[in-house]
DNA sequence: CTTCTCACG
DNA sequence: ACGTACGTGAGAAGG
């Protein structure tokens, strides 16, 4: 039986979600069509270039046919890779990237894949409702294992999110960066986009009461700004001064911090290290870093262990607010299944608590908007982010309302921080 | 119906 | 010895 608090939360959320679906979101269909045209042109060119390497036409969507082309006709070496269930070498992005210098067809294939994916996004975004002229995705409130939403028809939670660097010249990346620009507020309105900063790591901090994580979120640096968790992690793990952490070290620390949320192993970390640094890292090297991490962040270690213990004795995991997820894998006779169960036992309370918090925030924002008689509307939720369509004359009130409501909807032992952005499209570029 | 690939958090 | 990072949805191919 579900915890009554969570049940109440779901009932309140239901109402908010219903309005969000009915209101929908406005799409710049013109921009979408123009982008589609350019993508199709780009795609046709790529097909011509790729087919130049093949005798007879092959279907690029077919992994077996692509395998034949790459590893038989063109004689590429599939690098130490294992075969999948169909006896194929994987040709996904990460594997193709390793072959990028081996043959000129590889970058073409990568671009081809991207254009196909972007073309499909274009097609989906044009399906606006003929009456409302807006796009009404379905935010599925029940069904996920952790308490998150999912979204379908179309899925509005996986729209490409690419920020352009200055001087970017890659045409595909530029096209990709347009997708969030296609989401626009109705006339007389702007968007406010509010996202929780590192909410999952903050949840871990609260659950673990880890000394160093608490320090990261409660002390300020010399400029009066909050410490950067990843930088602090790097300085602890690599035994260096906070101010002397390099970008690469910070990046490694970041992948440790996110990895721990998923129950990453030394094997997985070694692969990440190899990718980040471009130099091979063994499992043993990764183990040294991991043990150093858990030695310093011993509160995190204790916390993760007790999450596993809890799920082991109860058969389910639980968020701070009492949302449960059954984890039958923990009693499996197969070790690999039990290990998978342990990862779920660590991850689910963390991801689930974050999901609980943003649901509470959605309800609280909705109540505030109602009592203040505002016309602002919630139009999208993307796990740790809320997008509001706000009339110009409500901008000022809404900015403080949204930020304060989200940051104070629950009281953890460290502050929750919300980043706020506003603009005339979802990309907030200008 | 399953597998692969790719987009998001 | 075992397999190796969690949670989603969409589209295409192949059995």
Short mmCIF file of C-alpha atoms (C1' of nucleotides) in Angstrom, two decimals:
data_model
loop_
_atom_site.label_atom_id
_atom_site.label_comp_id
_atom_site.label_asym_id
_atom_site.label_seq_id
_atom_site.Cartn_x
_atom_site.Cartn_y
_atom_site.Cartn_z
CA UNK A 1 0.00 0.00 0.00
CA UNK A 2 1.25 3.39 -0.91
CA UNK A 3 2.22 5.92 1.72
CA UNK A 4 -0.65 8.37 2.32
CA UNK A 5 1.52 11.48 1.86
CA UNK A 6 2.62 10.29 -1.55
CA UNK A 7 -0.95 9.36 -2.48
CA UNK A 8 -2.12 12.84 -1.50
CA UNK A 9 0.71 14.37 -3.48
CA UNK A 10 -0.25 12.36 -6.56
CA UNK A 11 -3.90 13.47 -6.31
CA UNK A 12 -2.87 17.12 -6.09
CA UNK A 13 -0.39 16.71 -8.91
CA UNK A 14 -3.00 15.09 -11.14
CA UNK A 15 -4.95 18.33 -11.26
CA UNK A 16 -1.89 20.37 -12.20
CA UNK A 17 -0.86 17.92 -14.91
CA UNK A 18 -4.34 17.85 -16.40
CA UNK A 19 -4.24 21.62 -16.86
CA UNK A 20 -0.73 21.44 -18.30
CA UNK A 21 -1.82 18.89 -20.91
CA UNK A 22 -4.98 20.77 -21.83
CA UNK A 23 -3.13 24.07 -22.17
CA UNK A 24 -0.38 22.60 -24.30
CA UNK A 25 2.47 24.65 -25.69
CA UNK A 26 2.81 26.85 -28.77
CA UNK A 27 5.13 25.73 -31.55
CA UNK A 28 6.80 27.86 -34.21
CA UNK A 29 5.60 25.60 -37.01
CA UNK A 30 7.14 27.81 -39.68
CA UNK A 31 10.59 27.49 -38.16
CA UNK A 32 10.01 23.78 -37.80
CA UNK A 33 9.16 23.37 -41.47
CA UNK A 34 12.14 25.42 -42.61
CA UNK A 35 14.45 23.35 -40.45
CA UNK A 36 12.92 20.15 -41.79
CA UNK A 37 13.58 21.29 -45.35
CA UNK A 38 17.24 22.00 -44.59
CA UNK A 39 17.66 18.72 -42.74
CA UNK A 40 16.20 16.74 -45.64
CA UNK A 41 18.57 18.41 -48.05
CA UNK A 42 21.50 17.72 -45.75
CA UNK A 43 20.38 14.13 -45.36
CA UNK A 44 20.09 13.48 -49.10
CA UNK A 45 23.59 14.76 -49.63
CA UNK A 46 24.90 12.43 -46.92
CA UNK A 47 23.12 9.45 -48.46
CA UNK A 48 24.76 10.14 -51.81
CA UNK A 49 28.19 10.41 -50.20
CA UNK A 50 27.70 7.24 -48.17
CA UNK A 51 26.27 5.14 -51.00
CA UNK A 52 29.36 6.03 -53.06
CA UNK A 53 31.24 3.53 -50.87
CA UNK A 54 28.82 0.67 -51.51
CA UNK A 55 28.29 -1.58 -54.50
CA UNK A 56 24.58 -2.18 -54.05
CA UNK A 57 22.25 0.00 -52.02
CA UNK A 58 22.20 -0.80 -48.34
CA UNK A 59 19.70 0.13 -45.69
CA UNK A 60 21.57 2.35 -43.24
CA UNK A 61 18.87 1.77 -40.62
CA UNK A 62 19.78 -1.89 -40.46
CA UNK A 63 22.58 -2.73 -38.02
CA UNK A 64 23.33 -6.09 -39.76
CA UNK A 65 23.66 -4.44 -43.16
CA UNK A 66 25.81 -1.68 -41.71
CA UNK A 67 28.01 -4.30 -40.04
CA UNK A 68 28.54 -5.99 -43.37
CA UNK A 69 29.53 -2.72 -44.99
CA UNK A 70 31.92 -1.57 -42.26
CA UNK A 71 33.56 -4.79 -41.18
CA UNK A 72 33.47 -6.87 -44.38
CA UNK A 73 33.33 -4.64 -47.46
CA UNK A 74 35.45 -1.85 -45.98
CA UNK A 75 37.52 -4.16 -43.75
CA UNK A 76 37.40 -1.96 -40.65
CA UNK A 77 38.62 -3.48 -37.39
CA UNK A 78 35.83 -3.37 -34.78
CA UNK A 79 38.33 -2.57 -31.91
CA UNK A 80 38.13 -5.08 -28.98
CA UNK A 81 34.31 -5.05 -29.13
CA UNK A 82 31.95 -7.80 -28.16
CA UNK A 83 29.08 -8.84 -30.39
CA UNK A 84 25.46 -8.23 -29.43
CA UNK A 85 22.57 -10.66 -29.40
CA UNK A 86 22.26 -10.60 -33.18
CA UNK A 87 25.91 -11.37 -33.67
CA UNK A 88 26.51 -7.76 -34.68
CA UNK A 89 29.20 -5.38 -33.53
CA UNK A 90 27.61 -2.31 -32.06
CA UNK A 91 27.55 0.64 -34.44
CA UNK A 92 26.16 3.16 -32.00
CA UNK A 93 27.61 6.63 -31.62
CA UNK A 94 30.22 5.80 -28.99
CA UNK A 95 31.54 2.87 -31.04
CA UNK A 96 31.54 4.77 -34.32
CA UNK A 97 33.50 7.59 -32.69
CA UNK A 98 36.33 5.18 -32.00
CA UNK A 99 36.52 4.43 -35.72
CA UNK A 100 36.26 8.03 -36.81
CA UNK A 101 39.84 8.30 -38.08
CA UNK A 102 39.86 4.88 -39.70
CA UNK A 103 37.60 5.67 -42.64
CA UNK A 104 35.99 8.74 -44.12
CA UNK A 105 32.59 7.03 -44.16
CA UNK A 106 32.38 7.06 -40.35
CA UNK A 107 31.80 10.80 -39.80
CA UNK A 108 29.25 10.67 -42.63
CA UNK A 109 27.37 7.89 -40.84
CA UNK A 110 27.38 9.84 -37.59
CA UNK A 111 25.94 12.87 -39.36
CA UNK A 112 23.41 10.69 -41.15
CA UNK A 113 22.18 9.28 -37.85
CA UNK A 114 21.84 12.75 -36.41
CA UNK A 115 19.87 14.10 -39.39
CA UNK A 116 17.46 11.16 -39.23
CA UNK A 117 16.90 11.74 -35.55
CA UNK A 118 16.37 15.48 -36.00
CA UNK A 119 14.02 14.94 -38.95
CA UNK A 120 11.84 12.77 -36.72
CA UNK A 121 11.71 15.51 -34.09
CA UNK A 122 10.59 17.98 -36.77
CA UNK A 123 7.79 15.69 -37.90
CA UNK A 124 6.53 15.19 -34.35
CA UNK A 125 6.56 18.88 -33.44
CA UNK A 126 4.30 19.79 -36.36
CA UNK A 127 1.39 17.76 -35.02
CA UNK A 128 -0.27 20.70 -33.33
CA UNK A 129 -3.93 20.40 -32.40
CA UNK A 130 -6.02 21.93 -35.24
CA UNK A 131 -8.32 23.70 -32.80
CA UNK A 132 -5.94 25.00 -30.13
CA UNK A 133 -3.02 25.33 -32.58
CA UNK A 134 -0.84 24.06 -29.77
CA UNK A 135 1.03 20.87 -29.03
CA UNK A 136 -0.48 18.74 -26.25
CA UNK A 137 1.91 16.05 -25.05
CA UNK A 138 0.74 13.40 -22.61
CA UNK A 139 2.49 13.63 -19.26
CA UNK A 140 2.14 10.15 -17.87
CA UNK A 141 1.94 10.43 -14.13
CA UNK A 142 1.97 6.77 -13.29
CA UNK A 143 3.96 4.01 -14.83
CA UNK A 144 7.58 4.86 -14.18
CA UNK A 145 9.46 2.83 -11.61
CA UNK A 146 10.85 5.76 -9.67
CA UNK A 147 8.00 8.30 -9.55
CA UNK A 148 9.16 10.46 -12.40
CA UNK A 149 6.86 11.48 -15.22
CA UNK A 150 7.24 10.16 -18.68
CA UNK A 151 5.86 11.95 -21.71
CA UNK A 152 4.52 10.72 -25.01
CA UNK A 153 2.68 11.66 -28.21
CA UNK A 154 5.01 13.41 -28.59
CA UNK A 155 7.67 13.01 -25.96
CA UNK A 156 8.44 16.59 -24.92
CA UNK A 157 11.04 15.53 -22.38
CA UNK A 158 13.71 14.58 -24.89
CA UNK A 159 13.87 17.64 -27.12
CA UNK A 160 17.50 18.33 -28.13
CA UNK A 161 19.19 20.74 -25.75
CA UNK A 162 22.24 22.17 -27.47
CA UNK A 163 23.85 25.42 -26.47
CA UNK A 164 25.92 26.91 -29.28
CA UNK A 165 29.48 27.98 -28.57
CA UNK A 166 30.64 31.23 -30.12
CA UNK A 167 31.77 30.73 -33.68
CA UNK A 168 30.18 27.30 -34.09
CA UNK A 169 30.27 26.44 -37.78
CA UNK A 170 29.03 22.85 -37.88
CA UNK A 171 25.76 23.16 -39.80
CA UNK A 172 24.16 20.15 -38.12
CA UNK A 173 24.91 21.42 -34.63
CA UNK A 174 23.44 24.77 -35.59
CA UNK A 175 20.28 23.06 -36.87
CA UNK A 176 20.12 20.97 -33.72
CA UNK A 177 20.30 24.08 -31.55
CA UNK A 178 17.07 25.34 -33.13
CA UNK A 179 14.78 22.78 -31.57
CA UNK A 180 14.13 24.46 -28.24
CA UNK A 181 13.74 27.71 -30.15
CA UNK A 182 10.65 26.18 -31.78
CA UNK A 183 8.85 26.29 -28.44
CA UNK A 184 7.42 29.79 -28.07
CA UNK A 185 5.07 31.62 -25.69
CA UNK A 186 1.78 33.00 -26.98
CA UNK A 187 1.49 36.69 -27.87
CA UNK A 188 2.07 39.02 -24.93
CA UNK A 189 3.87 36.33 -22.96
CA UNK A 190 7.37 35.18 -22.21
CA UNK A 191 8.74 31.93 -20.87
CA UNK A 192 10.25 31.44 -17.47
CA UNK A 193 12.38 28.32 -17.29
CA UNK A 194 13.28 27.25 -13.77
CA UNK A 195 15.53 24.32 -13.06
CA UNK A 196 16.81 22.76 -9.86
CA UNK A 197 20.58 22.89 -9.69
CA UNK A 198 22.11 19.43 -9.04
CA UNK A 199 19.02 18.26 -7.21
CA UNK A 200 20.05 14.61 -7.05
CA UNK A 201 23.44 15.32 -5.50
CA UNK A 202 21.74 17.60 -3.01
CA UNK A 203 19.36 14.77 -2.14
CA UNK A 204 22.36 12.49 -1.57
CA UNK A 205 23.87 15.19 0.63
CA UNK A 206 20.74 15.34 2.75
CA UNK A 207 20.31 11.57 2.99
CA UNK A 208 23.96 10.89 3.77
CA UNK A 209 24.77 13.93 5.92
CA UNK A 210 28.25 13.51 4.48
CA UNK A 211 30.66 16.00 5.99
CA UNK A 212 32.29 17.11 2.75
CA UNK A 213 29.11 17.32 0.73
CA UNK A 214 27.47 19.38 3.47
CA UNK A 215 30.51 21.63 3.39
CA UNK A 216 30.21 22.04 -0.37
CA UNK A 217 26.65 23.28 -0.13
CA UNK A 218 26.91 25.42 2.99
CA UNK A 219 30.20 27.30 2.68
CA UNK A 220 31.02 30.14 0.35
CA UNK A 221 34.29 30.71 -1.48
CA UNK A 222 36.36 33.87 -1.19
CA UNK A 223 34.10 35.69 -3.65
CA UNK A 224 31.02 34.87 -1.60
CA UNK A 225 29.84 32.31 -4.15
CA UNK A 226 28.85 28.76 -3.32
CA UNK A 227 31.54 26.13 -3.60
CA UNK A 228 31.41 23.94 -6.68
CA UNK A 229 30.77 20.31 -5.61
CA UNK A 230 32.64 18.77 -8.50
CA UNK A 231 35.65 20.99 -7.89
CA UNK A 232 35.60 20.20 -4.18
CA UNK A 233 35.34 16.49 -4.97
CA UNK A 234 38.34 16.74 -7.27
CA UNK A 235 40.39 18.54 -4.67
CA UNK A 236 39.64 15.83 -2.10
CA UNK A 237 40.15 12.87 -4.42
CA UNK A 238 43.34 14.18 -6.02
CA UNK A 239 44.75 15.84 -2.90
CA UNK A 240 45.11 19.27 -4.40
CA UNK A 241 44.01 22.77 -3.52
CA UNK A 242 40.48 23.77 -4.49
CA UNK A 243 41.83 26.60 -6.60
CA UNK A 244 44.28 24.37 -8.47
CA UNK A 245 41.78 21.84 -9.84
CA UNK A 246 42.11 21.52 -13.62
CA UNK A 247 39.13 21.28 -15.95
CA UNK A 248 39.93 17.65 -16.65
CA UNK A 249 40.10 16.80 -12.94
CA UNK A 250 36.81 18.56 -12.36
CA UNK A 251 35.28 16.64 -15.23
CA UNK A 252 36.46 13.34 -13.73
CA UNK A 253 35.05 14.31 -10.34
CA UNK A 254 31.77 15.19 -11.98
CA UNK A 255 31.48 11.76 -13.52
CA UNK A 256 32.24 10.22 -10.12
CA UNK A 257 29.52 12.30 -8.49
CA UNK A 258 26.94 11.35 -11.07
CA UNK A 259 28.21 7.80 -11.29
CA UNK A 260 27.72 7.13 -7.61
CA UNK A 261 24.04 7.91 -8.01
CA UNK A 262 23.78 5.02 -10.45
CA UNK A 263 25.97 2.60 -8.54
CA UNK A 264 28.83 2.82 -10.98
CA UNK A 265 31.62 0.27 -10.63
CA UNK A 266 35.39 0.63 -11.05
CA UNK A 267 35.04 -1.03 -14.46
CA UNK A 268 32.56 1.60 -15.58
CA UNK A 269 34.63 4.42 -14.15
CA UNK A 270 37.75 3.20 -15.98
CA UNK A 271 35.84 3.42 -19.27
CA UNK A 272 34.74 6.96 -18.40
CA UNK A 273 38.29 7.93 -17.43
CA UNK A 274 39.61 6.58 -20.72
CA UNK A 275 37.04 8.57 -22.63
CA UNK A 276 37.59 11.83 -20.74
CA UNK A 277 41.38 11.77 -20.82
CA UNK A 278 41.86 10.04 -24.16
CA UNK A 279 44.38 7.76 -22.42
CA UNK A 280 43.73 4.21 -21.39
CA UNK A 281 42.83 3.73 -17.73
CA UNK A 282 42.71 0.30 -16.14
CA UNK A 283 40.09 -0.97 -13.73
CA UNK A 284 42.79 -0.93 -11.04
CA UNK A 285 43.51 2.76 -11.59
CA UNK A 286 39.80 3.47 -11.31
CA UNK A 287 39.64 1.43 -8.13
CA UNK A 288 42.31 3.60 -6.52
CA UNK A 289 40.31 6.72 -7.31
CA UNK A 290 37.06 5.20 -6.10
CA UNK A 291 38.49 4.00 -2.79
CA UNK A 292 40.02 7.43 -2.29
CA UNK A 293 36.59 8.93 -2.94
CA UNK A 294 34.75 6.72 -0.47
CA UNK A 295 37.52 7.19 2.11
CA UNK A 296 36.96 10.96 1.98
CA UNK A 297 33.21 10.87 1.41
CA UNK A 298 32.60 8.11 3.92
CA UNK A 299 29.11 9.38 4.68
CA UNK A 300 28.12 8.65 1.10
CA UNK A 301 29.49 5.13 1.39
CA UNK A 302 27.54 4.47 4.59
CA UNK A 303 24.40 5.91 3.04
CA UNK A 304 24.56 3.78 -0.12
CA UNK A 305 25.22 0.66 1.96
CA UNK A 306 22.25 1.34 4.18
CA UNK A 307 20.01 1.94 1.14
CA UNK A 308 20.94 -1.56 -0.02
CA UNK A 309 20.36 -3.00 3.46
CA UNK A 310 16.96 -1.37 3.66
CA UNK A 311 15.84 -2.76 0.31
CA UNK A 312 17.29 -6.14 1.18
CA UNK A 313 15.29 -6.49 4.38
CA UNK A 314 12.08 -4.89 3.08
CA UNK A 315 12.01 -5.98 -0.55
CA UNK A 316 11.53 -2.40 -1.68
CA UNK A 317 13.36 0.93 -1.66
CA UNK A 318 11.86 4.14 -0.29
CA UNK A 319 12.31 7.87 -0.94
CA UNK A 320 12.61 10.45 1.85
CA UNK A 321 8.88 11.07 1.52
CA UNK A 322 7.89 7.41 1.47
CA UNK A 323 7.52 6.52 -2.19
CA UNK A 324 8.30 2.83 -2.61
CA UNK A 325 9.71 0.72 -5.41
CA UNK A 326 9.73 -3.07 -5.16
CA UNK A 327 13.13 -4.57 -5.97
CA UNK A 328 12.60 -8.32 -6.48
CA UNK A 329 16.00 -8.62 -8.18
CA UNK A 330 17.63 -8.57 -4.74
CA UNK A 331 16.39 -12.09 -4.03
CA UNK A 332 17.41 -13.49 -7.39
CA UNK A 333 19.63 -16.54 -7.50
CA UNK A 334 21.76 -14.90 -10.17
CA UNK A 335 24.55 -12.69 -8.87
CA UNK A 336 24.34 -10.31 -11.80
CA UNK A 337 20.63 -9.83 -11.13
CA UNK A 338 21.28 -9.16 -7.47
CA UNK A 339 23.97 -6.64 -8.38
CA UNK A 340 21.51 -4.92 -10.70
CA UNK A 341 19.06 -4.90 -7.78
CA UNK A 342 21.65 -3.20 -5.57
CA UNK A 343 22.09 -0.45 -8.16
CA UNK A 344 18.33 0.08 -8.22
CA UNK A 345 18.30 0.15 -4.41
CA UNK A 346 20.86 2.97 -4.46
CA UNK A 347 19.44 4.93 -7.38
CA UNK A 348 15.68 4.76 -6.89
CA UNK A 349 15.46 6.63 -3.55
CA UNK A 350 17.64 9.39 -4.99
CA UNK A 351 15.92 9.80 -8.35
CA UNK A 352 12.56 9.23 -6.66
CA UNK A 353 13.08 11.86 -3.97
CA UNK A 354 13.95 14.41 -6.64
CA UNK A 355 10.75 13.41 -8.46
CA UNK A 356 8.74 13.86 -5.24
CA UNK A 357 10.20 17.32 -4.71
CA UNK A 358 9.41 18.63 -8.18
CA UNK A 359 5.86 17.28 -7.95
CA UNK A 360 5.45 19.20 -4.68
CA UNK A 361 6.86 22.27 -6.42
CA UNK A 362 4.39 21.94 -9.28
CA UNK A 363 1.50 21.79 -6.82
CA UNK A 364 2.83 24.68 -4.75
CA UNK A 365 3.41 26.91 -7.79
CA UNK A 366 -0.08 26.14 -9.04
CA UNK A 367 -1.59 27.10 -5.68
CA UNK A 368 0.35 30.37 -5.61
CA UNK A 369 -0.75 31.24 -9.14
CA UNK A 370 -4.36 30.50 -8.21
CA UNK A 371 -4.44 32.51 -4.97
CA UNK A 372 -2.74 35.48 -6.61
CA UNK A 373 -5.18 35.31 -9.53
CA UNK A 374 -2.39 35.14 -12.09
CA UNK A 375 -2.78 33.96 -15.67
CA UNK A 376 0.63 32.31 -15.94
CA UNK A 377 0.58 28.67 -16.99
CA UNK A 378 2.85 25.70 -16.45
CA UNK A 379 3.48 24.23 -19.91
CA UNK A 380 6.29 21.67 -19.52
CA UNK A 381 8.02 19.56 -16.88
CA UNK A 382 11.36 17.95 -17.69
CA UNK A 383 12.34 16.10 -14.50
CA UNK A 384 14.16 18.94 -12.74
CA UNK A 385 12.87 21.82 -14.81
CA UNK A 386 9.57 23.71 -15.08
CA UNK A 387 8.61 25.91 -18.03
CA UNK A 388 5.99 28.62 -17.47
CA UNK A 389 4.20 30.78 -20.04
CA UNK A 390 3.96 34.17 -18.35
CA UNK A 391 2.09 37.32 -19.45
CA UNK A 392 4.49 40.29 -19.70
CA UNK A 393 2.82 42.12 -16.81
CA UNK A 394 3.26 39.10 -14.54
CA UNK A 395 6.95 38.58 -15.22
CA UNK A 396 8.24 40.28 -12.10
CA UNK A 397 5.87 38.56 -9.68
CA UNK A 398 6.36 35.19 -11.32
CA UNK A 399 10.15 35.32 -11.23
CA UNK A 400 10.24 35.62 -7.47
CA UNK A 401 7.18 33.41 -6.97
CA UNK A 402 8.61 30.49 -8.95
CA UNK A 403 12.10 30.72 -7.51
CA UNK A 404 10.97 31.07 -3.90
CA UNK A 405 8.30 28.41 -4.16
CA UNK A 406 10.60 25.84 -5.74
CA UNK A 407 13.49 26.54 -3.38
CA UNK A 408 11.35 26.38 -0.24
CA UNK A 409 8.83 23.68 -1.05
CA UNK A 410 10.76 21.29 1.20
CA UNK A 411 13.38 21.95 3.83
CA UNK A 412 16.49 19.82 3.48
CA UNK A 413 19.61 20.21 5.59
CA UNK A 414 21.15 22.16 2.72
CA UNK A 415 19.50 24.78 0.50
CA UNK A 416 17.89 23.89 -2.80
CA UNK A 417 18.97 26.20 -5.57
CA UNK A 418 16.91 27.12 -8.62
CA UNK A 419 18.32 28.66 -11.78
CA UNK A 420 15.95 30.99 -13.58
CA UNK A 421 15.93 31.91 -17.24
CA UNK A 422 13.49 33.95 -19.27
CA UNK A 423 12.99 34.65 -22.95
CA UNK A 424 10.86 34.42 -26.04
CA UNK A 425 11.62 30.80 -26.72
CA UNK A 426 12.68 27.72 -24.77
CA UNK A 427 16.30 28.06 -25.82
CA UNK A 428 16.38 31.49 -24.15
CA UNK A 429 19.18 32.41 -26.53
CA UNK A 430 18.46 36.12 -26.66
"C1'" DC B 1 7.55 -8.68 -30.22
"C1'" DT B 2 12.49 -7.86 -29.62
"C1'" DT B 3 16.67 -5.43 -30.67
"C1'" DC B 4 19.21 -1.39 -31.83
"C1'" DT B 5 19.88 3.41 -31.92
"C1'" DC B 6 19.31 8.08 -30.15
"C1'" DA B 7 17.16 12.06 -27.81
"C1'" DC B 8 16.45 13.91 -22.69
"C1'" DG B 9 17.14 14.21 -17.24
"C1'" DA C 1 32.37 -16.29 -11.31
"C1'" DC C 2 29.25 -12.42 -13.01
"C1'" DG C 3 28.82 -8.21 -15.75
"C1'" DT C 4 29.64 -3.89 -15.43
"C1'" DA C 5 25.39 3.38 -14.75
"C1'" DC C 6 19.75 4.80 -13.42
"C1'" DG C 7 15.12 6.42 -15.57
"C1'" DT C 8 12.27 7.36 -19.94
"C1'" DG C 9 9.80 7.21 -25.61
"C1'" DA C 10 10.15 6.86 -30.73
"C1'" DG C 11 11.24 4.77 -35.07
"C1'" DA C 12 13.10 1.25 -37.88
"C1'" DA C 13 14.39 -3.42 -38.96
"C1'" DG C 14 14.09 -8.30 -38.57
"C1'" DG C 15 12.18 -12.60 -36.92
#
